[in-house]
Amino acid sequence: MTDYAGKFGQGGLNSEVNPDKLLSDIGLDREEIDWRKDFVDFDENDVERLQRYQQVFEPHRQEVADMFYDNLLAYDETIDVIERSPKGVEALKETQKAYLMSLASGRYGEDYFRNRARIGKLHDILEMPMKQYIG
C-alpha cells in the first residue's frame, strides 16, 4: 500500500496551522475520535470495505483530480478561493489525489483526523464558504 500522507502538509499556508494545537482547541483526542467512530458505527468492517476501494481509486486518481478541478474552475466563486491559495492548480491536484487515496488507506486514527482538521482549517484561512467546502 502506497503512503500518500507525505503529499499533505507541503503547502505555503501550513506554517499558519499548528495541527496539534488545533486538535487540542477542538477537543479532538483519542477518546473523542473513538466516540465519533462509535457514533457513526464505524468499525473494522468499514475499514476493510474502504481498503478495497484503493485498487479502484489508484488508476483513476488523476482523472478524479482533473474532473474535480475542472468543476471548481468553472465557477467564479471557487476560482476566487483557489487564487488565494499559494499552491497552483497542479499542486492542488496532487493534494487532491493524495486525499482520495487516503480515504482508502485503512488508517483512520489520530493522524487521519489531524490531517482532516488541518485541511479544514486551511480552507477556513482561504475563506472558503461552507457551502463550497461541504457542497
mmCIF file of C-alpha atoms in Angstrom:
data_model
loop_
_atom_site.group_PDB
_atom_site.id
_atom_site.type_symbol
_atom_site.label_atom_id
_atom_site.label_comp_id
_atom_site.label_asym_id
_atom_site.label_seq_id
_atom_site.Cartn_x
_atom_site.Cartn_y
_atom_site.Cartn_z
ATOM 1 C CA MET A 1 0.000 0.000 0.000
ATOM 2 C CA THR A 2 1.431 3.367 -1.021
ATOM 3 C CA ASP A 3 1.650 6.038 1.670
ATOM 4 C CA TYR A 4 0.097 9.253 0.405
ATOM 5 C CA ALA A 5 0.337 11.126 3.709
ATOM 6 C CA GLY A 6 3.551 12.786 2.522
ATOM 7 C CA LYS A 7 1.526 14.699 -0.061
ATOM 8 C CA PHE A 8 -0.287 16.526 2.733
ATOM 9 C CA GLY A 9 1.159 19.418 4.636
ATOM 10 C CA GLN A 10 3.520 20.771 1.994
ATOM 11 C CA GLY A 11 1.673 23.935 1.028
ATOM 12 C CA GLY A 12 2.579 27.515 1.831
ATOM 13 C CA LEU A 13 -0.211 28.014 4.374
ATOM 14 C CA ASN A 14 0.750 25.094 6.604
ATOM 15 C CA SER A 15 3.077 27.291 8.645
ATOM 16 C CA GLU A 16 -0.053 29.132 9.794
ATOM 17 C CA VAL A 17 -1.607 25.988 11.288
ATOM 18 C CA ASN A 18 -0.360 24.043 14.285
ATOM 19 C CA PRO A 19 -2.262 20.765 13.926
ATOM 20 C CA ASP A 20 -1.593 19.619 17.493
ATOM 21 C CA LYS A 21 -2.869 22.907 18.930
ATOM 22 C CA LEU A 22 -5.850 22.747 16.572
ATOM 23 C CA LEU A 23 -6.757 19.254 17.811
ATOM 24 C CA SER A 24 -6.395 20.433 21.393
ATOM 25 C CA ASP A 25 -8.513 23.537 20.737
ATOM 26 C CA ILE A 26 -11.354 21.495 19.274
ATOM 27 C CA GLY A 27 -11.038 18.715 21.848
ATOM 28 C CA LEU A 28 -10.153 16.038 19.331
ATOM 29 C CA ASP A 29 -8.191 13.438 21.287
ATOM 30 C CA ARG A 30 -8.138 9.621 21.126
ATOM 31 C CA GLU A 31 -11.268 9.371 23.282
ATOM 32 C CA GLU A 32 -13.169 11.839 21.074
ATOM 33 C CA ILE A 33 -12.045 10.047 17.911
ATOM 34 C CA ASP A 34 -13.241 6.737 19.337
ATOM 35 C CA TRP A 35 -16.573 8.331 20.310
ATOM 36 C CA ARG A 36 -17.058 9.761 16.821
ATOM 37 C CA LYS A 37 -16.337 6.401 15.220
ATOM 38 C CA ASP A 38 -18.774 4.732 17.584
ATOM 39 C CA PHE A 39 -21.376 7.430 16.912
ATOM 40 C CA VAL A 40 -21.372 6.695 13.173
ATOM 41 C CA ASP A 41 -20.916 2.940 13.788
ATOM 42 C CA PHE A 42 -17.519 2.910 12.040
ATOM 43 C CA ASP A 43 -15.735 -0.378 12.707
ATOM 44 C CA GLU A 44 -13.183 -2.782 11.227
ATOM 45 C CA ASN A 45 -15.709 -3.951 8.625
ATOM 46 C CA ASP A 46 -15.831 -0.375 7.320
ATOM 47 C CA VAL A 47 -12.037 -0.204 7.278
ATOM 48 C CA GLU A 48 -11.904 -3.394 5.189
ATOM 49 C CA ARG A 49 -14.572 -2.104 2.794
ATOM 50 C CA LEU A 50 -12.752 1.195 2.313
ATOM 51 C CA GLN A 51 -9.420 -0.532 1.756
ATOM 52 C CA ARG A 52 -10.925 -2.480 -1.122
ATOM 53 C CA TYR A 53 -11.541 0.833 -2.907
ATOM 54 C CA GLN A 54 -7.832 1.611 -3.014
ATOM 55 C CA GLN A 55 -7.395 -0.630 -6.060
ATOM 56 C CA VAL A 56 -10.253 1.230 -7.760
ATOM 57 C CA PHE A 57 -9.042 4.707 -6.774
ATOM 58 C CA GLU A 58 -5.391 4.204 -7.716
ATOM 59 C CA PRO A 59 -5.708 4.060 -11.518
ATOM 60 C CA HIS A 60 -8.321 6.847 -11.585
ATOM 61 C CA ARG A 61 -6.849 9.355 -9.125
ATOM 62 C CA GLN A 62 -5.527 11.713 -11.821
ATOM 63 C CA GLU A 63 -8.830 11.640 -13.686
ATOM 64 C CA VAL A 64 -10.767 12.345 -10.479
ATOM 65 C CA ALA A 65 -8.453 15.250 -9.560
ATOM 66 C CA ASP A 66 -8.720 16.693 -13.084
ATOM 67 C CA MET A 67 -12.516 16.454 -13.071
ATOM 68 C CA PHE A 68 -12.702 17.926 -9.560
ATOM 69 C CA TYR A 69 -10.646 20.978 -10.516
ATOM 70 C CA ASP A 70 -12.324 21.348 -13.913
ATOM 71 C CA ASN A 71 -15.551 21.715 -11.969
ATOM 72 C CA LEU A 72 -14.091 24.178 -9.442
ATOM 73 C CA LEU A 73 -12.574 26.269 -12.225
ATOM 74 C CA ALA A 74 -15.983 26.596 -13.865
ATOM 75 C CA TYR A 75 -17.249 28.909 -11.075
ATOM 76 C CA ASP A 76 -16.023 32.402 -10.268
ATOM 77 C CA GLU A 77 -16.678 31.838 -6.557
ATOM 78 C CA THR A 78 -14.375 28.845 -6.351
ATOM 79 C CA ILE A 79 -11.771 30.420 -8.638
ATOM 80 C CA ASP A 80 -11.553 33.256 -6.101
ATOM 81 C CA VAL A 81 -10.715 30.776 -3.329
ATOM 82 C CA ILE A 82 -8.186 28.913 -5.484
ATOM 83 C CA GLU A 83 -6.463 32.189 -6.340
ATOM 84 C CA ARG A 84 -5.999 32.896 -2.613
ATOM 85 C CA SER A 85 -4.025 29.675 -2.226
ATOM 86 C CA PRO A 86 -0.236 29.824 -2.543
ATOM 87 C CA LYS A 87 -0.455 26.467 -4.353
ATOM 88 C CA GLY A 88 -1.094 26.387 -8.068
ATOM 89 C CA VAL A 89 -3.802 24.192 -9.559
ATOM 90 C CA GLU A 90 -1.391 21.380 -10.447
ATOM 91 C CA ALA A 91 -0.083 21.244 -6.857
ATOM 92 C CA LEU A 92 -3.663 21.304 -5.577
ATOM 93 C CA LYS A 93 -4.452 18.354 -7.846
ATOM 94 C CA GLU A 94 -1.571 16.429 -6.273
ATOM 95 C CA THR A 95 -3.051 17.105 -2.846
ATOM 96 C CA GLN A 96 -6.478 16.034 -4.100
ATOM 97 C CA LYS A 97 -5.062 12.752 -5.392
ATOM 98 C CA ALA A 98 -3.403 12.113 -2.027
ATOM 99 C CA TYR A 99 -6.655 12.948 -0.251
ATOM 100 C CA LEU A 100 -8.593 10.485 -2.402
ATOM 101 C CA MET A 101 -6.092 7.729 -1.755
ATOM 102 C CA SER A 102 -6.036 8.449 1.973
ATOM 103 C CA LEU A 103 -9.760 7.697 2.110
ATOM 104 C CA ALA A 104 -8.973 4.057 1.363
ATOM 105 C CA SER A 105 -5.724 3.839 3.319
ATOM 106 C CA GLY A 106 -7.117 1.747 6.161
ATOM 107 C CA ARG A 107 -5.596 4.145 8.693
ATOM 108 C CA TYR A 108 -8.223 6.218 10.481
ATOM 109 C CA GLY A 109 -6.524 7.172 13.713
ATOM 110 C CA GLU A 110 -5.236 10.405 15.151
ATOM 111 C CA ASP A 111 -3.077 11.253 12.105
ATOM 112 C CA TYR A 112 -6.081 10.872 9.819
ATOM 113 C CA PHE A 113 -8.155 13.205 11.985
ATOM 114 C CA ARG A 114 -5.222 15.630 12.375
ATOM 115 C CA ASN A 115 -4.986 15.887 8.589
ATOM 116 C CA ARG A 116 -8.733 16.401 8.216
ATOM 117 C CA ALA A 117 -8.785 19.122 10.882
ATOM 118 C CA ARG A 118 -5.719 20.815 9.346
ATOM 119 C CA ILE A 119 -7.214 20.740 5.867
ATOM 120 C CA GLY A 120 -10.467 22.185 7.203
ATOM 121 C CA LYS A 121 -8.533 24.984 8.912
ATOM 122 C CA LEU A 122 -6.622 25.731 5.708
ATOM 123 C CA HIS A 123 -9.913 26.078 3.852
ATOM 124 C CA ASP A 124 -11.037 28.425 6.616
ATOM 125 C CA ILE A 125 -7.854 30.517 6.206
ATOM 126 C CA LEU A 126 -8.606 30.722 2.482
ATOM 127 C CA GLU A 127 -12.073 31.974 3.432
ATOM 128 C CA MET A 128 -13.804 29.186 1.581
ATOM 129 C CA PRO A 129 -17.528 29.454 2.246
ATOM 130 C CA MET A 130 -19.049 26.442 3.984
ATOM 131 C CA LYS A 131 -21.420 25.868 1.042
ATOM 132 C CA GLN A 132 -18.391 25.262 -1.189
ATOM 133 C CA TYR A 133 -16.465 23.156 1.333
ATOM 134 C CA ILE A 134 -19.388 20.858 2.058
ATOM 135 C CA GLY A 135 -21.232 21.283 -1.233
#
